[in-house]
Coordinates of C-alpha atoms and ligand atoms in Angstrom, one line a residue:
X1 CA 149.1 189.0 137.2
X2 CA 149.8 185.3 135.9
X3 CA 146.2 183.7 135.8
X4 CA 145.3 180.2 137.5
X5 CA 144.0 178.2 134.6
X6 CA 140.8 176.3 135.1
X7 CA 139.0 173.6 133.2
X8 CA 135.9 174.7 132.0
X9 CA 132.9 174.0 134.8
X10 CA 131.7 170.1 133.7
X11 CA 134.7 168.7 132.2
X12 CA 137.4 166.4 133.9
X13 CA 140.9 166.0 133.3
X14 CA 142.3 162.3 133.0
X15 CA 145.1 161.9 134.5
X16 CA 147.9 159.4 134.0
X17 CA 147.2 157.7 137.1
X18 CA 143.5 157.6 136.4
X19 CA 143.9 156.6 132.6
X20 CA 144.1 152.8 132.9
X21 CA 140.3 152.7 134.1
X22 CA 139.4 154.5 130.6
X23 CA 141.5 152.0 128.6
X24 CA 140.0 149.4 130.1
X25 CA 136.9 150.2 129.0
X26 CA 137.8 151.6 125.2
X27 CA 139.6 148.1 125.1
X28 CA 136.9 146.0 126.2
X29 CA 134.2 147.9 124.2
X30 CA 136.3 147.7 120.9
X31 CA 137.0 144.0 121.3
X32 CA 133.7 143.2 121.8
X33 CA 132.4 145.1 119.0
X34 CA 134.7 143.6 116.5
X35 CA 134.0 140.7 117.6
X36 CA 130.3 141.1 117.0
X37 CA 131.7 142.3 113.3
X38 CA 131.1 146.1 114.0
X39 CA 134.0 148.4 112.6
X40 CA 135.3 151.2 113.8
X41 CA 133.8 155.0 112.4
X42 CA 135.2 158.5 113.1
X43 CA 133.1 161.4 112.7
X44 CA 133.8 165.3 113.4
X45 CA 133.5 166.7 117.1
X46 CA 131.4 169.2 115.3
X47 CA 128.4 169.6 112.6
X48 CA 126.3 171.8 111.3
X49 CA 123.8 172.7 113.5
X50 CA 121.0 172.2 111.3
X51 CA 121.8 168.6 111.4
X52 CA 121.1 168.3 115.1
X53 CA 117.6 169.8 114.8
X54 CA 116.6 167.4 112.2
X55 CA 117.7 164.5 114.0
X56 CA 117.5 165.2 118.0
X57 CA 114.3 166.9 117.3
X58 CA 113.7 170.6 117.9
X59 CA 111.7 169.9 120.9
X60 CA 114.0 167.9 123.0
X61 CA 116.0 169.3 125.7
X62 CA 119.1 168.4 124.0
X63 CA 118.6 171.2 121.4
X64 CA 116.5 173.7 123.2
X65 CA 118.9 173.6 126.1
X66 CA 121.8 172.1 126.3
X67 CA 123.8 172.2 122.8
X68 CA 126.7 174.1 122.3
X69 CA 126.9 176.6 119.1
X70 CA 129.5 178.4 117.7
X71 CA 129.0 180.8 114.6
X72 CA 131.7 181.0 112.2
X73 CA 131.4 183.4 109.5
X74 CA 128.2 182.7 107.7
X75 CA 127.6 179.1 109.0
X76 CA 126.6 177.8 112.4
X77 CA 128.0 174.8 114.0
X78 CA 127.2 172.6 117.1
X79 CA 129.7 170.6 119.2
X80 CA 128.0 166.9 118.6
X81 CA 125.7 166.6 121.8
X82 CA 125.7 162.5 120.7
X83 CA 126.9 160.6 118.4
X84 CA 124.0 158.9 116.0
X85 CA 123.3 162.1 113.4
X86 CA 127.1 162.6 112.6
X87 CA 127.5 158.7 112.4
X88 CA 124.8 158.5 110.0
X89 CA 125.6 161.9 108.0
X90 CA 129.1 160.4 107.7
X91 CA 127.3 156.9 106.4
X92 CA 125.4 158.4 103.5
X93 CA 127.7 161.2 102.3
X94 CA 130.1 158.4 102.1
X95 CA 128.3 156.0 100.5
X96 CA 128.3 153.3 102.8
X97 CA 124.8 152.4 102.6
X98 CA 126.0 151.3 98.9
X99 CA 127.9 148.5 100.3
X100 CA 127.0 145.0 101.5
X101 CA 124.6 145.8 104.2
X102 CA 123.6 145.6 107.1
X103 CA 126.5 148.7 108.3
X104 CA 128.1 148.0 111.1
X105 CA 129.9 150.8 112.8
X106 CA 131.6 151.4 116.5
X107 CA 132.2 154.8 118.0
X108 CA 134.2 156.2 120.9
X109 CA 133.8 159.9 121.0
X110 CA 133.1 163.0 123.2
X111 CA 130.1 164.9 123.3
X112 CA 129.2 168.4 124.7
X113 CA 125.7 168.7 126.4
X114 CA 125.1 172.1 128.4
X115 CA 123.6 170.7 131.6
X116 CA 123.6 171.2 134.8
X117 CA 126.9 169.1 136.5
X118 CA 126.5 166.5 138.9
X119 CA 128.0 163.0 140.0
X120 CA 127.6 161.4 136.6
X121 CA 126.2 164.0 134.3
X122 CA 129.1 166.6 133.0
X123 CA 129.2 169.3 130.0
X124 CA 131.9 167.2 128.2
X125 CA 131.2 163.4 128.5
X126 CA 132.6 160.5 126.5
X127 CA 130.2 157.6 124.7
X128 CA 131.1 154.2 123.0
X129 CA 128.7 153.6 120.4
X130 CA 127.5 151.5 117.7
X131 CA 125.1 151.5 115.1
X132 CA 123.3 149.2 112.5
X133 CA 121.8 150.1 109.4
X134 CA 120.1 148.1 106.8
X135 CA 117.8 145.9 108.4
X136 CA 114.8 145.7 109.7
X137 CA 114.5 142.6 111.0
X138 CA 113.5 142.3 115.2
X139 CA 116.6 139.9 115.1
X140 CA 118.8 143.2 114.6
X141 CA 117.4 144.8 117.9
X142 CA 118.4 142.0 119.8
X143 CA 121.7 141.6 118.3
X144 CA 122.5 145.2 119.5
X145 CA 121.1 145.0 122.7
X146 CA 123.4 142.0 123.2
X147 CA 126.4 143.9 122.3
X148 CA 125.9 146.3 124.8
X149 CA 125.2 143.9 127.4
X150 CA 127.9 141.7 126.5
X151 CA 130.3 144.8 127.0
X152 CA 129.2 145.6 130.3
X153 CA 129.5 141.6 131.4
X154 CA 132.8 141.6 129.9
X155 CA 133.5 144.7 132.2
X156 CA 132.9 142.8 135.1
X157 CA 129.3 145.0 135.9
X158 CA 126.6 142.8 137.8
X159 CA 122.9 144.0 138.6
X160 CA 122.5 146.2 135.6
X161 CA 119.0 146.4 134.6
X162 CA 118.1 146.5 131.0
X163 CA 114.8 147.8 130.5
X164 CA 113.3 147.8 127.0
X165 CA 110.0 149.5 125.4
X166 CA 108.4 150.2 122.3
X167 CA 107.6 154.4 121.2
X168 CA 106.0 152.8 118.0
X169 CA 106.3 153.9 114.2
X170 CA 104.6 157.6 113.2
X171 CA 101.2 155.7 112.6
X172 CA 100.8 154.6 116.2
X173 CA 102.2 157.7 117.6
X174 CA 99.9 159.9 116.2
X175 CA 96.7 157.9 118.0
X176 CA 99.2 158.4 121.3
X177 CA 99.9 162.1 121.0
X178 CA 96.2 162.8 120.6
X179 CA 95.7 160.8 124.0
X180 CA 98.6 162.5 125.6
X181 CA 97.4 165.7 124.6
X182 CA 94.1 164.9 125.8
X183 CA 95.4 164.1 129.3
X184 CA 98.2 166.8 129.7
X185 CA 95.5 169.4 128.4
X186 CA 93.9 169.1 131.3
X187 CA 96.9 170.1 133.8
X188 CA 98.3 172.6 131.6
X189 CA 98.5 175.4 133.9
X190 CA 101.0 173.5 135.9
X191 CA 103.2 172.3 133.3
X192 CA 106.7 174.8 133.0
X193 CA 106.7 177.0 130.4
X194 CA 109.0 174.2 127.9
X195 CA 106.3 171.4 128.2
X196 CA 103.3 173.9 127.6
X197 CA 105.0 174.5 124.2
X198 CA 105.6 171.3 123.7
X199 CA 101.9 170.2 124.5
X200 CA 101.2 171.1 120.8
X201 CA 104.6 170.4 119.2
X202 CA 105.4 167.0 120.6
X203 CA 103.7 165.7 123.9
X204 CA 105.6 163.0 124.5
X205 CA 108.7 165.0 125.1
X206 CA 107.0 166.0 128.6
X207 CA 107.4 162.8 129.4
X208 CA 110.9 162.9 129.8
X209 CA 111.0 166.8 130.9
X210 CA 113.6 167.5 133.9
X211 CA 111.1 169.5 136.2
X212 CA 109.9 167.3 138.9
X213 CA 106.4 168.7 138.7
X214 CA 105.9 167.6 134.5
X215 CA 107.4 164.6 136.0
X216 CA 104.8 164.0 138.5
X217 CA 101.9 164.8 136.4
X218 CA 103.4 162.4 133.4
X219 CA 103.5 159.6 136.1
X220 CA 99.4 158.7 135.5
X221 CA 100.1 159.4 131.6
X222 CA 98.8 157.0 129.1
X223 CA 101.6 154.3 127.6
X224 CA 102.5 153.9 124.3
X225 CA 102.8 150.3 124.5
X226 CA 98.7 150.4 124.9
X227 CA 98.7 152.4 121.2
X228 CA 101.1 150.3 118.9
X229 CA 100.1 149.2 115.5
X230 CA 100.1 145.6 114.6
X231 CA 103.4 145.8 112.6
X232 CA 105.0 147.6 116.5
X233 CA 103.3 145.4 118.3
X234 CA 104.7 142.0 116.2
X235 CA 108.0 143.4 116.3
X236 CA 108.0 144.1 119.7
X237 CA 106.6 140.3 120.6
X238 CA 109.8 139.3 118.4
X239 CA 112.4 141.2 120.3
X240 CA 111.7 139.9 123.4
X241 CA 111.7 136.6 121.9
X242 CA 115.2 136.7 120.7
X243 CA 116.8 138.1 123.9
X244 CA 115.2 135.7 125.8
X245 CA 116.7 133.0 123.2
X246 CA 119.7 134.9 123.8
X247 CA 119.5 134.6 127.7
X248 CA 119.6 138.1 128.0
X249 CA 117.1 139.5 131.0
X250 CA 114.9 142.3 130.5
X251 CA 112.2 144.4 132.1
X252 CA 109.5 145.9 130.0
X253 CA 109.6 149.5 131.2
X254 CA 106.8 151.8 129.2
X255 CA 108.0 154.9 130.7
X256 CA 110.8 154.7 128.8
X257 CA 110.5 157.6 125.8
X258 CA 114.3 158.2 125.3
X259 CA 115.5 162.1 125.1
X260 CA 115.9 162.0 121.3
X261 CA 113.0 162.5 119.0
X262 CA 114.7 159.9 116.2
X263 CA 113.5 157.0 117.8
X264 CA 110.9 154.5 116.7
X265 CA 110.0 150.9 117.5
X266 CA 112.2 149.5 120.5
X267 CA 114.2 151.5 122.5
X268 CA 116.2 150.5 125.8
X269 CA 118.4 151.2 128.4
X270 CA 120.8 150.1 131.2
X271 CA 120.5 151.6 134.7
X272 CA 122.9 150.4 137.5
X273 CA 121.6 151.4 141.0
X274 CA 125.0 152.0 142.4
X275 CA 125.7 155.3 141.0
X276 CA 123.2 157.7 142.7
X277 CA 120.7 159.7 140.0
X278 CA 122.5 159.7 137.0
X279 CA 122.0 156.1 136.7
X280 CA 121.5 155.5 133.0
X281 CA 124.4 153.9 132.1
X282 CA 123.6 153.2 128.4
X283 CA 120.7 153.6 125.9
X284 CA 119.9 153.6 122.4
X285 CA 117.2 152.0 120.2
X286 CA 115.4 152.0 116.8
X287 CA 115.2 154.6 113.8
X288 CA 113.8 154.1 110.9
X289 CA 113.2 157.1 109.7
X290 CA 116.1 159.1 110.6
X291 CA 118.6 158.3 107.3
X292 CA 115.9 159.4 104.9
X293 CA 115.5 162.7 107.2
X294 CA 119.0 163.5 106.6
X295 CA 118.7 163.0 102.6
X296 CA 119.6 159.3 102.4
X297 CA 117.7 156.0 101.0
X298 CA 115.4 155.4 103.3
X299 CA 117.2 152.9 105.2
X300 CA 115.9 151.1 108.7
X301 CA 118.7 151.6 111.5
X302 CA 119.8 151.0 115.2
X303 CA 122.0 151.7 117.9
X304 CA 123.3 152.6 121.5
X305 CA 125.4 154.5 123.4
X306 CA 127.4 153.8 126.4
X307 CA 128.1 156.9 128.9
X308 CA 132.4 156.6 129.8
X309 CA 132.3 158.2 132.7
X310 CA 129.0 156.6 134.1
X311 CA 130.2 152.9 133.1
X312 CA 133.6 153.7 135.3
X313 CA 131.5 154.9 138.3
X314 CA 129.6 151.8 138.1
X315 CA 132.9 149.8 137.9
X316 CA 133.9 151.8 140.6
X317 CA 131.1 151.2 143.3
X318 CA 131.3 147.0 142.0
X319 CA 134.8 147.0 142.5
X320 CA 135.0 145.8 139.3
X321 CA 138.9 144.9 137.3
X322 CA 140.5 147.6 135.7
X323 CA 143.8 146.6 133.2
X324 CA 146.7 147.5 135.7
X325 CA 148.8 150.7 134.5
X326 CA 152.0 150.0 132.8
X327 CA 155.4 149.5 134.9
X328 CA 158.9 150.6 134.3
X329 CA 160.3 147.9 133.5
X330 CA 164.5 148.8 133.9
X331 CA 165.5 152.2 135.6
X332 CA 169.2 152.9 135.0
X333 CA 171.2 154.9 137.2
X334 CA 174.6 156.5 136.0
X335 CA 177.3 158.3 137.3
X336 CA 179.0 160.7 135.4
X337 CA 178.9 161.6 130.9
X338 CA 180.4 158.7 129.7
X339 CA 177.8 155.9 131.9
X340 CA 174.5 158.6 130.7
X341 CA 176.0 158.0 127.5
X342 CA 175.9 154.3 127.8
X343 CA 172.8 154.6 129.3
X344 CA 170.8 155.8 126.7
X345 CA 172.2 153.5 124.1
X346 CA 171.2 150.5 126.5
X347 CA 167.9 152.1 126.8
X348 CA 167.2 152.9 123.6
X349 CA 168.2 149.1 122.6
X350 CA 165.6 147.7 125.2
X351 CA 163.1 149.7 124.0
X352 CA 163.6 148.5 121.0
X353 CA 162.8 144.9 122.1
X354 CA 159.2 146.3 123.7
X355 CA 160.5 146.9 127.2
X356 CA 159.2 149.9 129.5
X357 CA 163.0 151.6 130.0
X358 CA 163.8 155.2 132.0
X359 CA 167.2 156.5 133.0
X360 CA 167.7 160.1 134.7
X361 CA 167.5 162.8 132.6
X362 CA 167.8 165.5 135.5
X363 CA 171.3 165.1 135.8
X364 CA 170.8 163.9 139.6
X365 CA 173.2 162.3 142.2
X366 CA 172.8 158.4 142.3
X367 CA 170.8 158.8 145.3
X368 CA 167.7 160.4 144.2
X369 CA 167.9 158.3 141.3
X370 CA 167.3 155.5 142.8
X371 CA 164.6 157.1 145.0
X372 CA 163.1 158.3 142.2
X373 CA 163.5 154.3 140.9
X374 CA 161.6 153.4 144.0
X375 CA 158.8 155.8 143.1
X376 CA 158.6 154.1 140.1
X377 CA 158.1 150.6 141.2
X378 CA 160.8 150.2 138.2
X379 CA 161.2 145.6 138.1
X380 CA 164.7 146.4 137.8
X381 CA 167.9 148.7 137.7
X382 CA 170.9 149.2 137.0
X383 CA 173.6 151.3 138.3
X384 CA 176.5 152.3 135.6
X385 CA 179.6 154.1 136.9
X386 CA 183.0 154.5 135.8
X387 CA 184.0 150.9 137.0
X388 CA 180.8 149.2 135.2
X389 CA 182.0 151.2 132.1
X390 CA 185.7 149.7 132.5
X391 CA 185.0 145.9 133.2
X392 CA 181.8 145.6 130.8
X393 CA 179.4 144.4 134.1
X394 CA 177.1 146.0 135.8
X395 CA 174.7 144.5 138.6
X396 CA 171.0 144.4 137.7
X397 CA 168.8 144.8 141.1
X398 CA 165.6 143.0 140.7
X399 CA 163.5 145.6 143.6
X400 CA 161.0 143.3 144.4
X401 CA 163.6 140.9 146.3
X402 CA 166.7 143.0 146.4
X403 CA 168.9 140.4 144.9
X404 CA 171.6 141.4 142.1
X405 CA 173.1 139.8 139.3
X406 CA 175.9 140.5 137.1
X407 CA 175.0 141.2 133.7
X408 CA 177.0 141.8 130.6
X409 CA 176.9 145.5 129.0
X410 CA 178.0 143.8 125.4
X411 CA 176.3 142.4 122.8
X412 CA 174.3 140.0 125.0
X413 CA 172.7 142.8 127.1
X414 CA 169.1 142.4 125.6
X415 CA 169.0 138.9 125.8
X416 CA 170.1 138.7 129.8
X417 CA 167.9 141.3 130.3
X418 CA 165.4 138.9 128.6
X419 CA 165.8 136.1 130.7
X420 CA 166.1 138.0 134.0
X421 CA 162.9 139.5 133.0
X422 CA 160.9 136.4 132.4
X423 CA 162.5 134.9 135.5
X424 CA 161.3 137.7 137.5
X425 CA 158.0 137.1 136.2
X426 CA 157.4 133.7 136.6
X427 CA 159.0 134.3 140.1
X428 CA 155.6 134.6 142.4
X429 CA 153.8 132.0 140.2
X430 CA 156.6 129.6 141.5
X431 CA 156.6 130.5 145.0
X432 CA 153.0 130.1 144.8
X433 CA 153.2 126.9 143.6
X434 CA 155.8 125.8 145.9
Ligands
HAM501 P1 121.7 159.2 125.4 O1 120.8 158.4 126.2 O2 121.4 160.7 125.3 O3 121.7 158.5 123.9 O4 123.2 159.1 125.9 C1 123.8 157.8 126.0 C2 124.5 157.7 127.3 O5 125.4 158.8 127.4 C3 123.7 157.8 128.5 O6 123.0 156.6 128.9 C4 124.7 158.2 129.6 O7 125.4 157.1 130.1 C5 125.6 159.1 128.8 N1 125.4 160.5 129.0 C6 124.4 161.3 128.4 N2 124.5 162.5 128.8 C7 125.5 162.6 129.7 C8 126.1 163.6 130.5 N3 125.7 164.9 130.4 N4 127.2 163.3 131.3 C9 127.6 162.1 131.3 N5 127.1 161.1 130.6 C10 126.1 161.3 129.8 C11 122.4 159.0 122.9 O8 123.2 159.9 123.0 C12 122.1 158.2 121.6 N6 123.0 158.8 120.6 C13 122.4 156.8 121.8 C14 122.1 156.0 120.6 C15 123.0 155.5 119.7 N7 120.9 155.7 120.2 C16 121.0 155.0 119.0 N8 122.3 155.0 118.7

C-alpha cells in the first residue's frame, strides 16, 4: 500500500500562497541590516555536537532536551538548535576576527529544537540574526538592540516590548549563584528532577526551567541586577543611556536570564502580547567569553535573534503589510501548433524584458484557458489563432476593464506590450485623481 506522506510533527510547509509573508520579512531584515553595515554569513545546518555543549551550556534545556543528534560513523553531529556558536565557529576558523573589526554579520537560517509544538513554538523554526564581535564598548549593545527594533518598526509591529537586563560577568555571577543556591536549597524537594541537578551545576538555569512549579518557586528568587560588579553595573548605566539617546523604549526586566548559558552583561528581548504564550518574539544579548571558549582570541561579542514564524504571527494579529505576491503579468491563449509555437517565442521574448509571462502548456481548449487566465488574475492576454497568425495582430485584453487592443505580433511586440503595461498601471492612479 502507497503511503500518505507526512511532515514531520513541528515543521510547517510554506506554501506558495503563503510565501510572500516570509519574503517580506527576509527582505526587510536584510535591508535593514545592511543598512546598519552588517553582512550577510552562512553557516552549516549542522555541527559537531561538541560545539553546542561548549557554547549553549550543558545545563540548559536546549542541550539536555531538545537538540537533535545524529551519529555518523565515528563523529556525532547536532542539527544547529540556534545560530550564535556556528556563526562564531565560522568567524574564527575563518579568520575574520583578523580583519578590521568590529565583525558584522546577518543570518537567516533554520534551527531544530525538540520541544513540545504549540502556536508559536515548532521543532523546525527559522531565525534572522546578527552578531557583533570586537567591541566592548556599551555603545555596541545599543547599536544592536536598535537593529532589531528598527526591523520590527520597519515591519510595521506596534506594542512590542523590549525588556532588557544585566546576568553580569563570571565575577558577579559567582556572588549570585551562591545566593541562588542558598534560596533554592531550601525548596529542593520540590524542584523536578532537571533543576535539582542543576542546583549544583548552574542555579540560574532554574530560573528559566519549563515546569510551572520551578517557575513559581523562582518567582521570590534573588536578582542579579542586585549582585553586579562595578564594571556590570557601569555598563549597564551606559546602555540604557544610549537607547534612551537613541529614542528607543525599554523596560528593565531582572527576570530575564535568557535560555543560553553564553551570555554575559546585557541581555534582552521583544515580547508582543498578541501572540498567546510563545510571545518572545526576539532575544539575544552579550558574550564575552564565548569566542575564546571555542579556541579563538578572546574577543568581546553580541547579538540577537529574531523567531520567523513568531514575527509573522505578530504581523498577523497587527494586521501588519506584507509585500503583495507576484502577478502574471500576460497569459496567452493559442489555438492550434503553429499559435503555441508563436506563443512561446512571444513569451520567452517578454520574459526577457522582466515581465511575469504563462501560456498553456496542457494542451487545453481556449476556454479553460482563459478560465484558468482568470484564476490567475493574469493583467493581460492574449488570444493567438490561426487568423492572428495570418494578419500579424492579435487583440490584448486588459482583464481588469475588459477592453482590447490591437497589437502587433512583429518586431514591435515588446515595446506595445510596454506601453500597454505602464498604461494599465498608471490606470487607477488616474481615475483616482480624476
Ligand atoms: P533564543 O531566544 O533561543 O535565542 O531564540 C531566538 C528567537 O527564536 C526566540 O525569541 C523565538 O522568537 C525564536 N524561537 C526559539 N525557539 C523557537 C521554537 N521552538 N519555535 C519557534 N520559534 C522559536 C537564540 O537562539 C540566540 N542564538 C539569539 C542570539 C543571537 N543571541 C545572541 N546572538
Amino acid at each position: 500500500m502507497a503511503m500518505t506522506a507526512q511532515r514531520p510533527y513541528g515543521t510547517e510547509d510554506v506554501i506558495p500562497r503563503n510565501v510572500n509573508k516570509w519574503q517580506t520579512i527576509e527582505r526587510v531584515a536584510r535591508e535593514t541590516a545592511e543598512k546598519f553595515g552588517f553582512s550577510e554569513i552562512r553557516v552549516p545546518t549542522f555541527e559537531q555536537t561538541e560545539l553546542f555543549l561548549r557554547s549553549v551550556g550543558e545545563t540548559t534545556d536546549v542541550v539536555q532536551k531538545e537538540m537533535y543528534t545524529v551519529s555518523a560513523r565515528e563523529s556525532t553531529f547536532t542539527l544547529r538548535p540556534e545560530g550564535t556558536a556556528g556563526t562564531m565557529r565560522a568567524i574564527i576558523q575563518n579568520g575574520l576576527l583578523g580583519d578590521a573589526l568590529p565583525c558584522r554579520v546577518y543570518y537567516n537560517l533554520s534551527c531544530f529544537r525538540h520541544e513540545r509544538p504549540q502556536a508559536g513554538r515548532l521543532r523546525e523554526f527559522h531565525q534572522f540574526g546578527a552578531e557583533m564581535a570586537g567591541s566592548p564598548h556599551p555603545c555596541a549593545d545599543a547599536e544592536m538592540i536598535a537593529l532589531a527594533n528598527n526591523i520590527i518598526a520597519r515591519l510595521g509591529l506596534s506594542n512590542i516590548s523590549l525588556n532588557i537586563n544585566s546576568i553580569g560577568c563570571p565575577q558577579c555571577r559567582s556572588a549570585y549563584h551562591a545566593a541562588l543556591r542558598e534560596y533554592f536549597s531550601s525548596r529542593e524537594t520540590e524542584l523536578c528532577p532537571t533543576c535539582i541537578s542543576r542546583l549544583a551545576a548552574n542555579p540560574m538555569r532554574i530560573l528559566d526551567c519549563k515546569s510551572p512549579v520551578c517557575g513559581g518557586i523562582a518567582k521570590d528568587a534573588p536578582v542579579i541586577l542586585d549582585y553586579l560588579c562595578d564594571e556590570c553595573s557601569e555598563h549597564f548605566e551606559a546602555v540604557k543611556k544610549y537607547l534612551t539617546l537613541m529614542g528607543i523604549q525599554y523596560k528593565i526586566n531582572p527576570k530575564i536570564v535568557r535560555g543560553l548559558d553564553y551570555y554575559t552583561k546585557t541581555v534582552f528581548e521583544f515580547i508582543c502580547s498578541d501572540i498567546g504564550a510563545q510571545s518572545t518574539i526576539g532575544g539575544g544579548g552579550r558574550y564575552d567569553g564565548l569566542i575564546s571558549e571555542l579556541g579563538g582570541a578572546p574577543t568581546p561579542a553580541l547579538g540577537f535573534g529574531l523567531g520567523l514564524e513568531r514575527l509573522i504571527l505578530a504581523m498577523m494579529a497587527q494586521e501588519c503589510e506584507f509585500i503583495q505576491p507576484a502577478r502574471c503579468d500576460l497569459f496567452i491563449c493559442s489555438m492550434g501548433d503553429a499559435a503555441l509555437e508563436k506563443a512561446m517565442t512571444l513569451a520567452m521574448t517578454l520574459r526577457d524584458e522582466g515581465y511575469r509571462v504563462e501560456y498553456d502548456v496542457m494542451g487545453r481548449n481556449i476556454k479553460p484557458q482563459m478560465k484558468y487566465a482568470g484564476k490567475l488574475s493574469s493583467r493581460f492576454v492574449l488570444v493567438l489563432g490561426d487568423d492572428e497568425l495570418a494578419t500579424g495582430i492579435a487583440k490584448l485584453k486588459l482583464m481588469s476593464t475588459g477592453e482590447q487592443t490591437d497589437i502587433s505580433l512583429g518586431e514591435s511586440f515588446e515595446k506595445q506590450f510596454g506601453d500597454a503595461a505602464i498604461a494599465e498601471m498608471f490606470s487607477g492612479v488616474l481615475d483616482g485623481i480624476s
